[in-house]
mmCIF file of C-alpha atoms in Angstrom:
data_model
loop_
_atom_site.group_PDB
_atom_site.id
_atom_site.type_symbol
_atom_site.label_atom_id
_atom_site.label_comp_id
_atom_site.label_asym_id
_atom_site.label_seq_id
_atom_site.Cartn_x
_atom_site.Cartn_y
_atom_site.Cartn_z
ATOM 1 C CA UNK Z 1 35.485 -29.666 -31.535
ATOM 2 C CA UNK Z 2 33.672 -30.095 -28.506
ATOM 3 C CA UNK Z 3 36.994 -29.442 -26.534
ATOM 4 C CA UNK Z 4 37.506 -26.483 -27.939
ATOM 5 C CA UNK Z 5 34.054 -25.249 -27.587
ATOM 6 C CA UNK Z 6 34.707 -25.983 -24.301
ATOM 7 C CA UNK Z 7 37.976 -24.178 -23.198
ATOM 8 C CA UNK Z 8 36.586 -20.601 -25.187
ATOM 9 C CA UNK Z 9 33.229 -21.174 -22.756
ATOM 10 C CA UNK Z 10 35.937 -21.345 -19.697
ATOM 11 C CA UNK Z 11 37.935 -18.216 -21.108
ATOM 12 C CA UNK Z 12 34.722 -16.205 -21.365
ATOM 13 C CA UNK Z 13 33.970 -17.252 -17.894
ATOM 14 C CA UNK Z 14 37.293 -15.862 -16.775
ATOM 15 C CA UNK Z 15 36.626 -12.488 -18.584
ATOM 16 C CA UNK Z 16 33.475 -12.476 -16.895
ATOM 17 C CA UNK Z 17 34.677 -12.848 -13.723
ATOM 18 C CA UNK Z 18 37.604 -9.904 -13.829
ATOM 19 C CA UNK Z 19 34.308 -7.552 -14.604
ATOM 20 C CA UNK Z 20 32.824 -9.125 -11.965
ATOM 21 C CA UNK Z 21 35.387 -8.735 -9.435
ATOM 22 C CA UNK Z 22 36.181 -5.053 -10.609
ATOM 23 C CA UNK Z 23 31.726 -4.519 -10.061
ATOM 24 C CA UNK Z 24 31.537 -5.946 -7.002
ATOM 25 C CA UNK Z 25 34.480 -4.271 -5.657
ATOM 26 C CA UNK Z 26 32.976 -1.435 -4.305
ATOM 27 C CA UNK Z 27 33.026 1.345 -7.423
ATOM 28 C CA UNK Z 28 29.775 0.133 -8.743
ATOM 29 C CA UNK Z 29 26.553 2.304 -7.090
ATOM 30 C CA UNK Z 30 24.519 0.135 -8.656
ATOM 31 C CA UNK Z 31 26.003 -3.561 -7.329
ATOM 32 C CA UNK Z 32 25.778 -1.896 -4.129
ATOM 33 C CA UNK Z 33 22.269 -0.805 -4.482
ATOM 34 C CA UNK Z 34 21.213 -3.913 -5.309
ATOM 35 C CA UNK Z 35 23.466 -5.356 -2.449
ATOM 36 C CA UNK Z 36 21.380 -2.896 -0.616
ATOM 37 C CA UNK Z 37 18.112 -4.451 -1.741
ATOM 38 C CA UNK Z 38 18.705 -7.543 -0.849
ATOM 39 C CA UNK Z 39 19.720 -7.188 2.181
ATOM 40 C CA UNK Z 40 16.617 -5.334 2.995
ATOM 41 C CA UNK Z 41 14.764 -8.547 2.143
ATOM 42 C CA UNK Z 42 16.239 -10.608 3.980
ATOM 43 C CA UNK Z 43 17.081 -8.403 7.063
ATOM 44 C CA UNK Z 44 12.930 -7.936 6.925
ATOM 45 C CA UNK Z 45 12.130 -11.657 6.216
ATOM 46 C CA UNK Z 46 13.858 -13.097 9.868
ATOM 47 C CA UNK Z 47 12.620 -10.470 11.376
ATOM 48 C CA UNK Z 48 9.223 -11.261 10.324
ATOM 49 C CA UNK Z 49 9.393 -15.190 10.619
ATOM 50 C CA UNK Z 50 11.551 -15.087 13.816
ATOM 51 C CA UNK Z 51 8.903 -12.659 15.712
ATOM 52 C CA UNK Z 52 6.267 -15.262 16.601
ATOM 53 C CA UNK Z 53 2.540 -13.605 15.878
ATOM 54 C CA UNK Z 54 3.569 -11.184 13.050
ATOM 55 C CA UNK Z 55 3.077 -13.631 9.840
ATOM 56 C CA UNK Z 56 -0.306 -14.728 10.720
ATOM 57 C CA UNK Z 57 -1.875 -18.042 9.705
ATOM 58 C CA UNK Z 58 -5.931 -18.353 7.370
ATOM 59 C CA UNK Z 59 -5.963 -21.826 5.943
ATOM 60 C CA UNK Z 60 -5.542 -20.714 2.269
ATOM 61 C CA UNK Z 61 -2.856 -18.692 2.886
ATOM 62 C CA UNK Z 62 -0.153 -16.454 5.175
ATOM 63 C CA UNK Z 63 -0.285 -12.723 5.352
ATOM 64 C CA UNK Z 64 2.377 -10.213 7.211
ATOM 65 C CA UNK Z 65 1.544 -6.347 7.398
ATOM 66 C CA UNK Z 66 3.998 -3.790 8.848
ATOM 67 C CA UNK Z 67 5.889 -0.187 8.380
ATOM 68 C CA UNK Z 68 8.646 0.549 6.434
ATOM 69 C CA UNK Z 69 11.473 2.597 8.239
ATOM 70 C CA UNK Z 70 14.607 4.745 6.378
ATOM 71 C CA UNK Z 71 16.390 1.271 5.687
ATOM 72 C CA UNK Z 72 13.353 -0.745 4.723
ATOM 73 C CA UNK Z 73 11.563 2.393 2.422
ATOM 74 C CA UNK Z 74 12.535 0.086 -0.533
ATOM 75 C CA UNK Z 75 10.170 -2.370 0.018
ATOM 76 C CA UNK Z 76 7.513 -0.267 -0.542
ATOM 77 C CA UNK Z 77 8.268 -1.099 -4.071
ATOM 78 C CA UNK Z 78 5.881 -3.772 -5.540
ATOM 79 C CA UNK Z 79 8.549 -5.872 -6.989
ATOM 80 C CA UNK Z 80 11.010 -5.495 -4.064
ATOM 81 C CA UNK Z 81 7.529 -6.787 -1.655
ATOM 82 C CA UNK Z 82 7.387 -9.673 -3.913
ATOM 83 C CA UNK Z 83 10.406 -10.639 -3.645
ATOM 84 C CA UNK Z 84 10.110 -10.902 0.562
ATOM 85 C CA UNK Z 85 7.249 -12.460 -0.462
ATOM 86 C CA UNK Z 86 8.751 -15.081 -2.611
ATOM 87 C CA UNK Z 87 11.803 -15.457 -0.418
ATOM 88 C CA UNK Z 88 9.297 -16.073 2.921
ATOM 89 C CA UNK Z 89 7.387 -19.104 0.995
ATOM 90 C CA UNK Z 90 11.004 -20.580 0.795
ATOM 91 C CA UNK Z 91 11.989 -20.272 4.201
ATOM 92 C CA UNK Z 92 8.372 -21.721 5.008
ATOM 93 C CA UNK Z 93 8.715 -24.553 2.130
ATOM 94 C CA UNK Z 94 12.197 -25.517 3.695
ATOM 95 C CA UNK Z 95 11.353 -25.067 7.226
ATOM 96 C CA UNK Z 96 10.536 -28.123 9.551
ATOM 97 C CA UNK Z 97 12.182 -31.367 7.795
ATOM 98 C CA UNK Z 98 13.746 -29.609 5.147
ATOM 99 C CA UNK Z 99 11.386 -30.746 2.133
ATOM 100 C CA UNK Z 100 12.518 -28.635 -0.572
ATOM 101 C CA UNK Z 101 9.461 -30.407 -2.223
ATOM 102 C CA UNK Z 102 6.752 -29.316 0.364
ATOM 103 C CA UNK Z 103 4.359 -26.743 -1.121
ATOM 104 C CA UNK Z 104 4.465 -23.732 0.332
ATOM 105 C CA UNK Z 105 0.920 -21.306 1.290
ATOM 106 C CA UNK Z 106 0.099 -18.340 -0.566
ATOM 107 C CA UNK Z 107 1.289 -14.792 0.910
ATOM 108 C CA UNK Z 108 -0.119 -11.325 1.317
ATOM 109 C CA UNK Z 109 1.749 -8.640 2.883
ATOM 110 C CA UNK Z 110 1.223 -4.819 3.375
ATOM 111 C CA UNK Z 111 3.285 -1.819 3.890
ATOM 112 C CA UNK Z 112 2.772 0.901 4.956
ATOM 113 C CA UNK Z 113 3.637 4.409 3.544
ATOM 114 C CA UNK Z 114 3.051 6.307 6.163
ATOM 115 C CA UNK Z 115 3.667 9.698 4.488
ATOM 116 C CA UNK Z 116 0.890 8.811 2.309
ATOM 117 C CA UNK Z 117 -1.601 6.880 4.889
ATOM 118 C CA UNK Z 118 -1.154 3.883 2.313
ATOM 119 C CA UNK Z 119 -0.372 0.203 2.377
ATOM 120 C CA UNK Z 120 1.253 -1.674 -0.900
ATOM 121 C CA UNK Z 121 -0.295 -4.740 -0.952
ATOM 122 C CA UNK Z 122 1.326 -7.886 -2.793
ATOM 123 C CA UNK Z 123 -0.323 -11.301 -2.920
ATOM 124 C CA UNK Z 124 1.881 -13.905 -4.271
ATOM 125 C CA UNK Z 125 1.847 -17.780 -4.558
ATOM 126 C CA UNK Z 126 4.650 -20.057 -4.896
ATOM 127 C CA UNK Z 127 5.430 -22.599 -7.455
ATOM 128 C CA UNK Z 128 3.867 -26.054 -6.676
ATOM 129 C CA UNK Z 129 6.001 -29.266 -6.196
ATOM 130 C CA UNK Z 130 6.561 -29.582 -9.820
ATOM 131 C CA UNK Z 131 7.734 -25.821 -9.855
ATOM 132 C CA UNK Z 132 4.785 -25.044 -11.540
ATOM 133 C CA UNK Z 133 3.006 -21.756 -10.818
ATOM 134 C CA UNK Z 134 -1.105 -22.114 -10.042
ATOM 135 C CA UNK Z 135 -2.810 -18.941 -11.166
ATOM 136 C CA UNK Z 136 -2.383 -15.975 -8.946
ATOM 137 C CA UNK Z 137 -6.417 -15.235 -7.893
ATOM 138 C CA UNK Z 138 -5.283 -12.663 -5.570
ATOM 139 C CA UNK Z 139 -5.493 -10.194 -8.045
ATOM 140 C CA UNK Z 140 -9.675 -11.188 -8.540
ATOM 141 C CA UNK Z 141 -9.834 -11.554 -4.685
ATOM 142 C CA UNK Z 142 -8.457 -7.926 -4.586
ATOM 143 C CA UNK Z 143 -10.712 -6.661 -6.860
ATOM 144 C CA UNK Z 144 -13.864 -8.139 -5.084
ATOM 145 C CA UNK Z 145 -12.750 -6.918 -2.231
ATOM 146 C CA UNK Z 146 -12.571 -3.490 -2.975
ATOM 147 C CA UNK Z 147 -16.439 -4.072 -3.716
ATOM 148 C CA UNK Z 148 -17.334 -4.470 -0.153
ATOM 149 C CA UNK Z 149 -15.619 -0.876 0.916
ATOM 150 C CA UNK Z 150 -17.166 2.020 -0.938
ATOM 151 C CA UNK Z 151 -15.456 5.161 -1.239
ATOM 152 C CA UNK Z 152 -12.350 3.192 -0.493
ATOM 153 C CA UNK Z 153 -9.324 4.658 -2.997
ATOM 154 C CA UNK Z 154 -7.447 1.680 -4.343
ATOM 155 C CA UNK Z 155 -4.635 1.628 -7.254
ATOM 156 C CA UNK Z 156 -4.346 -1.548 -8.975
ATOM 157 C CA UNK Z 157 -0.847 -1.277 -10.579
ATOM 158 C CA UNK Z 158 -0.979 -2.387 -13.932
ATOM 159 C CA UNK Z 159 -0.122 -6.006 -14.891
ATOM 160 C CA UNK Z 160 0.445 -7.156 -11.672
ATOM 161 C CA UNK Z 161 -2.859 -7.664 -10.889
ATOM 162 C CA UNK Z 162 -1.556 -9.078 -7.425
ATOM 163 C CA UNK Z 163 -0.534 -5.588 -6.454
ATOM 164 C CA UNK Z 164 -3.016 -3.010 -4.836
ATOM 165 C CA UNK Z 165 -2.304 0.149 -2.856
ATOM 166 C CA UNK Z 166 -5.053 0.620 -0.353
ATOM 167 C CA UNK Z 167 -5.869 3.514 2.902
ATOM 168 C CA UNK Z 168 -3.469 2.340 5.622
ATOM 169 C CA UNK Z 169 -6.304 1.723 8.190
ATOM 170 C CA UNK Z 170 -8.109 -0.882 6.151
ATOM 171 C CA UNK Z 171 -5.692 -3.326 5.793
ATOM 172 C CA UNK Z 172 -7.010 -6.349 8.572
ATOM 173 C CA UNK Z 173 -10.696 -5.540 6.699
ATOM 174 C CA UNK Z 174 -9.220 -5.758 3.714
ATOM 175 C CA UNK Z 175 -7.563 -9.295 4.498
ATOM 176 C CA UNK Z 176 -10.389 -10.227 6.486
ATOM 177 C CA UNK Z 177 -11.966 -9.593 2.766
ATOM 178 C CA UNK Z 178 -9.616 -11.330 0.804
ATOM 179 C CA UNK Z 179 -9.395 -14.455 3.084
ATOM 180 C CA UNK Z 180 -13.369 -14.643 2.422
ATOM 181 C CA UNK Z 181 -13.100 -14.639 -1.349
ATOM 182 C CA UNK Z 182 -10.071 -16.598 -1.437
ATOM 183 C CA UNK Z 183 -11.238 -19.407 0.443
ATOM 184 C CA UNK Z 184 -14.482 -19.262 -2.199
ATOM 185 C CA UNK Z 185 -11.894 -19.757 -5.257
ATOM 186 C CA UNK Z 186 -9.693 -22.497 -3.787
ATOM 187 C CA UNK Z 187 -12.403 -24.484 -1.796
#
């Protein structure tokens, strides 16, 4: 029985992989959009780590803040500036010995939207060694930040309470803000 069950799991597999092939072979617009999208993120995330100064360094956490051009527009997107995020903490966790284990610091980062004179600010925090996730208190730090500049505009998108969209200019305050509150929760 458990042969069997085995050899239609491998023949599924197969199928699979002649959809696959025919996806990834270049008719799909949407495997190559997300091909796209990835390579954004990464394309972005050695360009950040590999240019020494822009991912600076607060002892509760890393934040990066920069411009999107044509090719990097997409990050823009909350979910796509999570991602970096995420994938940054892994090239941080795995840096220097290797120690998939090592924990990894929290992350903001900003983009701009310079059409708009706005920055999409993410704030994410990596699964511990256990590959737990500790509560994300970016999302209170944000909103206690935004106390401290009146008449500042913000958007807090929905959920994702670790997602803000804030005046372009402000952003260092705004860290500067965050770090302050930040290092309140986690000290």
């Amino acid at each position: 029985d458990c042969f069997h069950k085995a050899h239609d799991a491998l023949w599924n597999c197969a199928e699979r992989e002649e959809l696959w092939d025919e996806q990834v072979g270049g008719e799909s617009p949407e495997v190559q959009h997300a091909i796209d999208l990835h390579q954004a993120v990464v394309e972005k995330a050695f360009e950040l780590a590999q240019d020494r100064g822009r991912i600076q360094v607060f002892p509760t956490f890393r934040y990066a803040h920069f411009a999107a051009n044509e090719r990097t527009r997409v990050l823009q997107q909350p979910a796509v500036l999570s991602r970096l995020a995420l994938f940054l903490m892994d090239m941080e966790r795995h840096r220097g010995g290797g120690d998939a284990r090592r924990d990894a610091k929290p992350i903001v980062l900003g983009v701009d939207d310079e059409a708009r004179e706005t920055c999409t600010v993410v704030g994410v925090v990596a699964p511990n060694r256990e590959g737990y996730k500790e509560r994300n208190s970016f999302g209170r730090c944000f909103r206690e930040a935004v106390k401290h500049f009146p008449g500042m505009e913000v958007q807090l998108d929905g959920f994702d309470t670790e997602v803000i969209r804030i005046p372009a200019a402000s952003f260092q305050d705004f860290v500067q803000c965050i770090f302050d509150h930040h290092h309140q929760l986690t000290a």
